[in-house]
Short mmCIF file of C-alpha atoms and ligand atoms in Angstrom, two decimals:
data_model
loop_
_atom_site.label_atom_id
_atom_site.label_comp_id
_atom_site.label_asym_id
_atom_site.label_seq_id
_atom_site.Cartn_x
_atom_site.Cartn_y
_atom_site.Cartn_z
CA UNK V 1 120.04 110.35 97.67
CA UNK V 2 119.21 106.82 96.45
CA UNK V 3 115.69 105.62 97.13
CA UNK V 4 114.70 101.78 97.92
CA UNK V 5 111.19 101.33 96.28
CA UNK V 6 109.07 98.51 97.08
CA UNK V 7 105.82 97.24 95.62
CA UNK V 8 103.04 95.72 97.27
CA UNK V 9 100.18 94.65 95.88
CA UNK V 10 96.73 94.02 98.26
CA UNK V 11 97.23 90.13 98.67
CA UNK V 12 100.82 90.48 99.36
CA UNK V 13 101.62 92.93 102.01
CA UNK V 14 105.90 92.68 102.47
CA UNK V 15 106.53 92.21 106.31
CA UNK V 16 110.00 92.87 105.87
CA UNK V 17 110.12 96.45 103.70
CA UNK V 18 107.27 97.97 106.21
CA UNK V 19 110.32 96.81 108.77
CA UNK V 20 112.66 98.69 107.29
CA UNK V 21 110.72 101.89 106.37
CA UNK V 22 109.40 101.63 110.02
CA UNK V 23 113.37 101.84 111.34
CA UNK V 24 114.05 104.54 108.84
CA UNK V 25 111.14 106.85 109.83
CA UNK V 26 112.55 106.02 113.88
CA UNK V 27 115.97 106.63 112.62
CA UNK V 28 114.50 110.32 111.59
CA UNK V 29 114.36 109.15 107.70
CA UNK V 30 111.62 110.36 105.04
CA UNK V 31 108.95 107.25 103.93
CA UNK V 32 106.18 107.93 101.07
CA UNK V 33 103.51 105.44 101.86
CA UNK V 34 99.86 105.18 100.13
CA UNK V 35 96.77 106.73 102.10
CA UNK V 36 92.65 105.65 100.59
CA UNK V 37 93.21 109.76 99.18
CA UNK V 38 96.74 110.17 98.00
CA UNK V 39 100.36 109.22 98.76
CA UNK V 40 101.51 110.72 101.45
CA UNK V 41 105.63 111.75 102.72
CA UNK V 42 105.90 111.00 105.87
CA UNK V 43 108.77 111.85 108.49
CA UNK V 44 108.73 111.05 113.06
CA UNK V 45 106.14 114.23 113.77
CA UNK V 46 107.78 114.33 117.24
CA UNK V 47 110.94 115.32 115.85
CA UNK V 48 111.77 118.91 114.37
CA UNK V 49 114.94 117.41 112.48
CA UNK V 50 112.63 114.41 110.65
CA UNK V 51 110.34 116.70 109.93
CA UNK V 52 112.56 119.60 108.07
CA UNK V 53 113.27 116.82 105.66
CA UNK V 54 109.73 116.91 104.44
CA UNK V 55 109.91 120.23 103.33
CA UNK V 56 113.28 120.12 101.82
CA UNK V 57 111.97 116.99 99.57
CA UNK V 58 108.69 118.89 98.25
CA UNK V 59 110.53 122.11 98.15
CA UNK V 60 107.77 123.30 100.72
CA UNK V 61 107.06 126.49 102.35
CA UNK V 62 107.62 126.49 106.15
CA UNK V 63 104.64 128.42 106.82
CA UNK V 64 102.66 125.42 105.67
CA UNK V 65 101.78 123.38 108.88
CA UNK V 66 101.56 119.26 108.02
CA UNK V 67 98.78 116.88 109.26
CA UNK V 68 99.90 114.27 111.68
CA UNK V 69 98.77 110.57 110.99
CA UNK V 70 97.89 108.27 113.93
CA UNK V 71 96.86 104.70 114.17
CA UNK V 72 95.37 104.54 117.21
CA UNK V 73 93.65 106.69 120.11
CA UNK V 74 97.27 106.48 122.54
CA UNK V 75 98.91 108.98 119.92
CA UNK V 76 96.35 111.32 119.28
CA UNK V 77 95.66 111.59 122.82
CA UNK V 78 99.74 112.39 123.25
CA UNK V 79 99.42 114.83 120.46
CA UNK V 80 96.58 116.82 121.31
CA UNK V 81 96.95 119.18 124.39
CA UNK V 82 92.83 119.42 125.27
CA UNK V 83 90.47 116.92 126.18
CA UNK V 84 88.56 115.27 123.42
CA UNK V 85 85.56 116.95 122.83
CA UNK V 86 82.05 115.37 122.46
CA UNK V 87 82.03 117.00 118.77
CA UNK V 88 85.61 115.02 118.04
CA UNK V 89 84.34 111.86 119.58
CA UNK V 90 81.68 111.35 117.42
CA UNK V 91 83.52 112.60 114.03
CA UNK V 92 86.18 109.95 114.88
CA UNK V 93 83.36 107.27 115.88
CA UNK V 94 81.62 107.92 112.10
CA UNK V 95 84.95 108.91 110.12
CA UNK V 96 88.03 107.22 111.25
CA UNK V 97 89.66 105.53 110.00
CA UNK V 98 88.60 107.65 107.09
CA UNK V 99 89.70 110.87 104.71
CA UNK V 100 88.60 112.99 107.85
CA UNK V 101 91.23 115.86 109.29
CA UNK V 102 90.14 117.25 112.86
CA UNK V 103 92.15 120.30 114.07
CA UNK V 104 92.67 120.31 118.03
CA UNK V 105 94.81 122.20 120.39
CA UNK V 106 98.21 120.77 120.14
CA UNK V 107 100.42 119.04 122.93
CA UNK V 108 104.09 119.99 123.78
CA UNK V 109 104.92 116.77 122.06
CA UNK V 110 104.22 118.52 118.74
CA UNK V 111 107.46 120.58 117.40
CA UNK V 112 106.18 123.57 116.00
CA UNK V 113 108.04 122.79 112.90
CA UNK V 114 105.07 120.39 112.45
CA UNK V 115 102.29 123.11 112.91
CA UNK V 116 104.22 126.02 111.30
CA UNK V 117 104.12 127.98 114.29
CA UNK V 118 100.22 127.22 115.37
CA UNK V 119 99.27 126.21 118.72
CA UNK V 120 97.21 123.70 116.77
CA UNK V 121 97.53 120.51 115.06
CA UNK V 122 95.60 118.66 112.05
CA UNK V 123 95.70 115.04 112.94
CA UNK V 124 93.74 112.13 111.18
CA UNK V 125 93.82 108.20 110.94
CA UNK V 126 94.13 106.69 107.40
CA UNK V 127 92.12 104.01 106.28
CA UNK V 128 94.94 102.10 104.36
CA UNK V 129 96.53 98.94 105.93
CA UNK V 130 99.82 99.95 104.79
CA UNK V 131 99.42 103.24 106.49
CA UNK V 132 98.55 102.08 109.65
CA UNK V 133 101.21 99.53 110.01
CA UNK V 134 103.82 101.68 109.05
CA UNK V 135 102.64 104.09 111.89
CA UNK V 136 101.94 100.98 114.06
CA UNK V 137 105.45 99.98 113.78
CA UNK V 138 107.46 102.97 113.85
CA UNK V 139 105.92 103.81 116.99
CA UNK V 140 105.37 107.52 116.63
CA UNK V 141 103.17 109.71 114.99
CA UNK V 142 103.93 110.53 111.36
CA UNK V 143 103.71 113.67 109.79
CA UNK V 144 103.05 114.02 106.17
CA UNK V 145 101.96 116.25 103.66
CA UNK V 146 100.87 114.75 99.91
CA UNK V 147 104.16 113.40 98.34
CA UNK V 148 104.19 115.63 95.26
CA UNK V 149 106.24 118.32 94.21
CA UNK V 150 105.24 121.40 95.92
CA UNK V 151 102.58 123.05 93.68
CA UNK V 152 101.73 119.65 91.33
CA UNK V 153 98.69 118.04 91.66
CA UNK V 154 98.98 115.27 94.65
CA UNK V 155 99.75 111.91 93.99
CA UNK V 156 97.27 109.14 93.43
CA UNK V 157 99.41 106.62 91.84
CA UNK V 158 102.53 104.80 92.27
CA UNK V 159 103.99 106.47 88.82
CA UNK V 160 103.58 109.83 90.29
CA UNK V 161 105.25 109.45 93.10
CA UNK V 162 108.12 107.98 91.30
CA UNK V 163 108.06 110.91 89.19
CA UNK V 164 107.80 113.53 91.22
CA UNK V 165 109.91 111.97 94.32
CA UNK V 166 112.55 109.68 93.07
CA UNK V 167 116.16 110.41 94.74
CA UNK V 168 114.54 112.55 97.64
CA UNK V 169 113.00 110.48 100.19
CA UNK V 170 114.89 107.09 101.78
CA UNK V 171 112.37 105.08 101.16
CA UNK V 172 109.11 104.47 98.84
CA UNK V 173 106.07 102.47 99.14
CA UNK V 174 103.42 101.44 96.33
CA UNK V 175 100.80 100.03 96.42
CA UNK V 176 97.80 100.51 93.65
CA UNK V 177 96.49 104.03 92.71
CA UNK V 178 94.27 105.60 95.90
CA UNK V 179 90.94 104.71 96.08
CA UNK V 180 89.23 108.27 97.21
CA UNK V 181 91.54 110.51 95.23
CA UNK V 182 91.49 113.64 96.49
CA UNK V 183 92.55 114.57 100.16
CA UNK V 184 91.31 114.45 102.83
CA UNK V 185 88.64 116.78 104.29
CA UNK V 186 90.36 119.18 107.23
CA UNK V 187 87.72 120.69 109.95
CA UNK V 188 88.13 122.71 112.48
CA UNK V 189 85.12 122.11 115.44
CA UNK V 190 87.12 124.48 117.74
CA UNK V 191 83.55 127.37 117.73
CA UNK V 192 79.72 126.20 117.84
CA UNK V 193 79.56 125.34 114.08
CA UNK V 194 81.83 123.23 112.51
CA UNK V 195 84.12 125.14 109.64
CA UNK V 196 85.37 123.44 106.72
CA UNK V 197 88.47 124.89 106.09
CA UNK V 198 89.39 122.05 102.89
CA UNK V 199 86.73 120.00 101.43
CA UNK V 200 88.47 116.53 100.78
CA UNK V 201 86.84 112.73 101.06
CA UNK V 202 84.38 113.30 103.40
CA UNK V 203 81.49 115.41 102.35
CA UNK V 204 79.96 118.18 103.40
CA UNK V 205 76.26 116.25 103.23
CA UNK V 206 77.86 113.41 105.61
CA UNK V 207 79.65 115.94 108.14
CA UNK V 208 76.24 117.43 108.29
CA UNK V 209 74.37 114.08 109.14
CA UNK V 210 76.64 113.68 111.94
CA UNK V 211 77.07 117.56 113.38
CA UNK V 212 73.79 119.51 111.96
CA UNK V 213 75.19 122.63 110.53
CA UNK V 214 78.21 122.79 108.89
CA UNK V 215 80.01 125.83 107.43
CA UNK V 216 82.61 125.74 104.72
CA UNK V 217 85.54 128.78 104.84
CA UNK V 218 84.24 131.70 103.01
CA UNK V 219 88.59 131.91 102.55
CA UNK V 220 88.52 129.05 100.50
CA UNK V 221 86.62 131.85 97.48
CA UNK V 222 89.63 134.18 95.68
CA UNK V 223 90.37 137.50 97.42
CA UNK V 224 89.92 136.54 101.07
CA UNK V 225 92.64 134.74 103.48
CA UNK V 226 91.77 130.93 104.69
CA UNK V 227 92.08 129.40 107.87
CA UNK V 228 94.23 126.58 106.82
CA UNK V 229 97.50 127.75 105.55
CA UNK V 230 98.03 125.49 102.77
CA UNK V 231 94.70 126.51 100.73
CA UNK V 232 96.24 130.05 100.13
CA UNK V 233 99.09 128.27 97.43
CA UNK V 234 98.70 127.61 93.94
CA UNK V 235 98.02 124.32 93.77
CA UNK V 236 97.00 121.01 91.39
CA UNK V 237 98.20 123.23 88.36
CA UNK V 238 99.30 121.45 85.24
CA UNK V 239 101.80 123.27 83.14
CA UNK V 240 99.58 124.78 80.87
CA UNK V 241 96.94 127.04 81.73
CA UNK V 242 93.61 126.07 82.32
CA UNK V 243 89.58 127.74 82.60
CA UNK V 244 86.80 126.28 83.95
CA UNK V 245 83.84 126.85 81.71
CA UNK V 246 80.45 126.83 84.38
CA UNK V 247 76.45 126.75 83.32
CA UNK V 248 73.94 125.05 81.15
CA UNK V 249 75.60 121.95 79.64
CA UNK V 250 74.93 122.80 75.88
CA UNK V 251 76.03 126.07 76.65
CA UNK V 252 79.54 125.38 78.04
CA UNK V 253 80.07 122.84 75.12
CA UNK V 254 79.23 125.22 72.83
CA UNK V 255 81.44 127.93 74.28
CA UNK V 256 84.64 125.37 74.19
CA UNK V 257 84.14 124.38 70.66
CA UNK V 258 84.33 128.12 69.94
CA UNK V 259 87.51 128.81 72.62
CA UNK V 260 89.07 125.43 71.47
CA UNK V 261 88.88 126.29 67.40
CA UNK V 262 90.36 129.67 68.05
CA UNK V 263 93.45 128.12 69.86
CA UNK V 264 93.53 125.79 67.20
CA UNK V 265 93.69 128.19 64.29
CA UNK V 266 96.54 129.77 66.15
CA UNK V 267 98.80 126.75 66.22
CA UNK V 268 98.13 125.69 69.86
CA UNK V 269 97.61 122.37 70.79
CA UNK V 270 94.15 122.01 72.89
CA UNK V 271 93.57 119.93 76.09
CA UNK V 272 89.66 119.43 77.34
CA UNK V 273 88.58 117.91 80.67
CA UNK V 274 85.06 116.83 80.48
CA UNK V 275 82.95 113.51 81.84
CA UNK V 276 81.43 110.61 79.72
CA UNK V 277 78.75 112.19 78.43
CA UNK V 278 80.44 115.19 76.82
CA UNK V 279 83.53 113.12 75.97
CA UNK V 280 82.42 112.63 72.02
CA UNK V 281 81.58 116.38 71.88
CA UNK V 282 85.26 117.80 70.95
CA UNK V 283 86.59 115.49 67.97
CA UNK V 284 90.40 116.20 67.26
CA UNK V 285 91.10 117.41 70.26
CA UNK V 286 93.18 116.03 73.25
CA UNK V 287 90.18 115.20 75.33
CA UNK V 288 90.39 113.34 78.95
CA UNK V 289 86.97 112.02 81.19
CA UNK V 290 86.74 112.05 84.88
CA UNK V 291 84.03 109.79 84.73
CA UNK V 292 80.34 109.94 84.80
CA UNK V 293 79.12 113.46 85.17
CA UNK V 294 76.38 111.20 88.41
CA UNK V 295 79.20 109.91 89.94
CA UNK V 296 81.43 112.77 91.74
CA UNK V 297 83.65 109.74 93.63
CA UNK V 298 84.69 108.25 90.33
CA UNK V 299 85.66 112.39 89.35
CA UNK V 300 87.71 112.43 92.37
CA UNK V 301 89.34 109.02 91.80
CA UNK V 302 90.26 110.97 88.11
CA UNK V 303 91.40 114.49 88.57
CA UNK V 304 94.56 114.13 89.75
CA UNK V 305 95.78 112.00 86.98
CA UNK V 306 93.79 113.50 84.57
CA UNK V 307 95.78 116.83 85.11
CA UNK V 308 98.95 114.87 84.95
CA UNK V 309 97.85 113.07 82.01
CA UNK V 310 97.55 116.86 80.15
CA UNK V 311 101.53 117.00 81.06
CA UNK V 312 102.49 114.35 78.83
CA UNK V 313 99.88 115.11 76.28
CA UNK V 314 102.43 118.59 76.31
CA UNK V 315 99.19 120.83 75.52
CA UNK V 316 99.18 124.54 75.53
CA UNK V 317 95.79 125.14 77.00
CA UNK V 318 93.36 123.47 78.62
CA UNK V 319 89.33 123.93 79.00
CA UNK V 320 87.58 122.13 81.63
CA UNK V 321 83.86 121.35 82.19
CA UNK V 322 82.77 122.52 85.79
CA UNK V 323 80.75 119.48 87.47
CA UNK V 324 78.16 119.99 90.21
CA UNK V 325 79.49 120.64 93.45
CA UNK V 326 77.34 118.25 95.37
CA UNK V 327 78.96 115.48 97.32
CA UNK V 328 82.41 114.41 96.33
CA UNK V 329 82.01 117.39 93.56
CA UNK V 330 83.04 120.25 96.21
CA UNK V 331 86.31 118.90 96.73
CA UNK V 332 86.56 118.01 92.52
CA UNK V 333 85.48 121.66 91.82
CA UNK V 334 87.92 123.40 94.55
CA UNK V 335 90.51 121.37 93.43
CA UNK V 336 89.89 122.29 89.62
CA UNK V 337 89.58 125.93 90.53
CA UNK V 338 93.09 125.86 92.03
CA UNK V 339 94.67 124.34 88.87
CA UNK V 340 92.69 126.67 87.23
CA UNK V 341 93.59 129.86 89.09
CA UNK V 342 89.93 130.58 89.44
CA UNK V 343 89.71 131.65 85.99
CA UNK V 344 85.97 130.84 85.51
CA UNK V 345 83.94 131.62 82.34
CA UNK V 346 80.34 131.04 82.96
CA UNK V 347 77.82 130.79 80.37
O1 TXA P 401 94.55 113.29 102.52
C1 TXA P 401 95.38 114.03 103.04
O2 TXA P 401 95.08 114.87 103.90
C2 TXA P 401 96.85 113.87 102.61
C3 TXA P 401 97.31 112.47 103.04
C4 TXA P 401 98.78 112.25 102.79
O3 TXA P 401 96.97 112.26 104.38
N1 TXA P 401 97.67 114.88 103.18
C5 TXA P 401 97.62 116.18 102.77
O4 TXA P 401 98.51 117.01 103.39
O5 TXA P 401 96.86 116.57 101.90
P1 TXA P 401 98.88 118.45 102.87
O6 TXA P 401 100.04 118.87 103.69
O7 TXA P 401 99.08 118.43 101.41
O8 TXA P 401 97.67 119.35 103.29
C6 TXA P 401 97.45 119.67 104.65
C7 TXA P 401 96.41 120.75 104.78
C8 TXA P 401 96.94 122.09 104.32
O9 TXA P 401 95.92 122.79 103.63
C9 TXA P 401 97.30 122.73 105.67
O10 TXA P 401 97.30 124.14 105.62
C10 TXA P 401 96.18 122.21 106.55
O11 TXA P 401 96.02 120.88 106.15
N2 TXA P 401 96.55 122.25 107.97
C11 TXA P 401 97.50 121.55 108.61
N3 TXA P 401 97.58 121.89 109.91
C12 TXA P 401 96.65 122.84 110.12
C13 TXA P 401 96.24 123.60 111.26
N4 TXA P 401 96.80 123.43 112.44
N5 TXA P 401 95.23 124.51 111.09
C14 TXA P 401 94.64 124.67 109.88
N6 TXA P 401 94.99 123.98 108.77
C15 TXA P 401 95.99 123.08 108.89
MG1 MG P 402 99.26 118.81 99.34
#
C-alpha cells in the first residue's frame, strides 16, 4: 500500500491534508494522527470493515478492544448506551480534553469489532488540535489503538511511526514528538470506587482529587488476569532483554556495575536506562536518561524513545533503574515492567 505523509508543524496546521485524511477515514481508510500521549491509528469506529483494517496494520489481536476518540459531547453521547453518570461528568469536566479513558456501557452504534466482543466501550477526547479536527471533520467517531507495531513500544514521534507503519495505513500525519508520552490513563467508574485498569497521563493523585478513593487493578501485578484486555500482552519490549534493578540508589548502581561488567567480560554489548543523576555512573557503557529522577513527566516524555533508542544502539542486554512510582512514575514504572517482563531485581 503506498502511504501519503504529511508534516505539520504547530504554526502551520495544512487545511487541505486534514481534508483528505478526513475523506479517507469516511471512505473507511486507516489515518495515523498525533494525540498529547502517542500517535494514534485511527479507522470510522462505526464501521466493522474500517475498523478490521486497524488490526491487520499492527498485526493486532482481535481480542484486544480499541478506545474510541470523540471531539465533542454529540458522539460520545451516540456511542455510549447509558446515561452519563455524575462520576463521568465531572472526570470529563476536570480531564477532557485530556490523556483520560472512561469505560461506559456501549451503544448499538458501536460494532463489536471495536470492543472485542464487550458490551462496553473505552472512549476519550484528545487534547491535540490535529486530533480533534480530524475527528471534527470526518464526522464520526474514530477508533484507534497506538500506531506501533503490535508488541513495540508506542509511538511518540513522527520517526516511529514512519518506522513502524510505513506502507500500511493510507494516510500519515506528523506533527512534533507527543507532549505526555505515555498513554492515556483508562478507568472504569462502572462500581462505587473508581478502578484503574491502565495508569497513563492522568495520575492516580489527580483522579483522586476529583473522585476520593481510587483503586488501581490488582491484574495489572504478574500472575493475575486484568480488566482491560490489552494489559495482559507483552508490551513496550525492546529487542533485547531487559531487568529493572529496584531499592536504595547506591545500591542498585552498585548492583549494575557488577551485572553490567559480567556481560561485558562475556562479549555482550550493555544498554543502561537511568535519569540525570546516575547518568555519569556507568562509563563505557551504552547509557540513555529519561530525565531528572524529580520530574516523572519529563520520564514519560522519554521512555518510549529511550527503548527505541536501545534498538539502534543493537545492545544485547539492558539494565534499567526503577524510578518512584509517584505521579507520572506509575505509568513510567508499569510501562518499564512490561518491556521488562517483570523481571525485577531488588536490592
Ligand atoms: O493514549 C492512548 O490511549 C492512545 C492514543 C492513541 O489515544 N491509545 C491507546 O490505545 O493506547 P491502545 O489500543 O494501545 O490501548 C487501549 C487500552 C488497552 O489496554 C485495551 O485493553 C483497553 O484500552 N480497553 C479498550 N476498551 C476497553 C474496554 N471496553 N474495557 C476495558 N479496557 C478496554
Ligand atoms: Mg498500544
Amino acid at each position: 500500500m503506498k502511504t501519503k505523509v504529511y508534516y505539520f508543524d504547530d504554526k502551520n496546521i495544512n487545511d487541505e491534508a486534514l481534508d483528505e485524511a478526513a475523506t479517507v477515514i469516511r471512505q473507511g481508510g486507516t489515518v495515523i494522527f498525533p494525540t498529547e500521549t502517542v500517535y494514534g491509528l485511527g479507522a470510522n469506529a462505526l464501521d466493522e470493515k474500517s475498523v478490521s483494517r486497524i488490526f491487520e496494520a499492527k498485526g493486532r489481536p482481535s481480542d484486544n478492544p480499541l478506545i474510541v476518540h470523540i471531539s465533542n459531547y454529540d458522539m460520545l453521547l451516540y456511542c455510549i448506551g447509558e446515561p452519563l453518570s455524575e462520576k463521568a461528568q465531572k472526570l470529563m469536566a476536570f480531564f477532557w480534553p485530556g490523556p483520560l479513558t472512561i469505560i461506559f456501557k456501549k451503544s448499538k452504534a458501536i460494532p463489536g469489532e471495536v470492543t472485542a466482543g464487550l458490551d462496553t466501550v473505552a472512549i476519550r477526547m484528545p487534547d491535540d488540535e490535529i486530533a480533534l479536527s480530524l475527528i471534527e471533520k470526518s464526522g464520526v467517531p474514530i477508533a484507534a489503538p497506538s500506531a506501533n507495531i503490535s508488541g513495540k513500544p508506542s509511538p511518540t514521534a513522527p520517526e516511529h511511526v514512519i518506522a513502524d507503519m510505513d506502507g500500511k495505513v493510507d494516510v500519515i500525519l506528523c506533527s512534533r514528538s507527543t507532549r505526555v508520552g505515555v498513554e492515556s490513563t483508562v478507568i472504569d467508574i462502572s462500581e462505587d470506587t473508581p478502578v484503574v485498569l491502565r495508569p497513563g497521563g492522568v495520575t492516580l493523585e489527580e483522579l483522586s482529587k476529583v473522585l476520593g478513593d481510587v483503586e488501581t487493578d490488582k491484574g495489572l501485578e504478574p500472575g493475575s488476569i486484568p480488566k482491560s484486555p490489552g494489559m495482559k500482552y507483552t508490551h513496550y519490549a525492546p529487542k533485547a532483554p531487559m531487568a529493572i534493578i529496584r531499592g536504595d540508589e547506591a545500591k542498585v548502581r552498585v548492583k549494575i556495575l557488577e551485572l553490567a561488567s559480567k556481560d561485558r567480560d562475556r562479549g555482550l554489548k550493555v544498554g543502561i536506562l537511568t535519569v540525570d543523576e546516575g547518568k555519569d555512573s556507568y562509563p563505557g557503557y551504552s547509557v540513555i536518561s529519561i530525565g531528572s529522577r524529580r520530574d516523572s513527566a519529563e520520564a514519560a516524555h522519554n521512555l518510549f524513545n529511550a527503548l527505541r533508542e536501545f534498538d539502534k544502539l543493537a545492545v544485547d542486554t539492558i539494565y534499567a533503574e526503577a524510578i518512584s512510582e509517584e505521579y507520572l512514575g506509575l505509568a513510567v514504572m508499569n510501562r518499564m515492567k512490561k518491556a521488562a517482563g517483570f523481571n525485577i531485581i531488588e536490592v
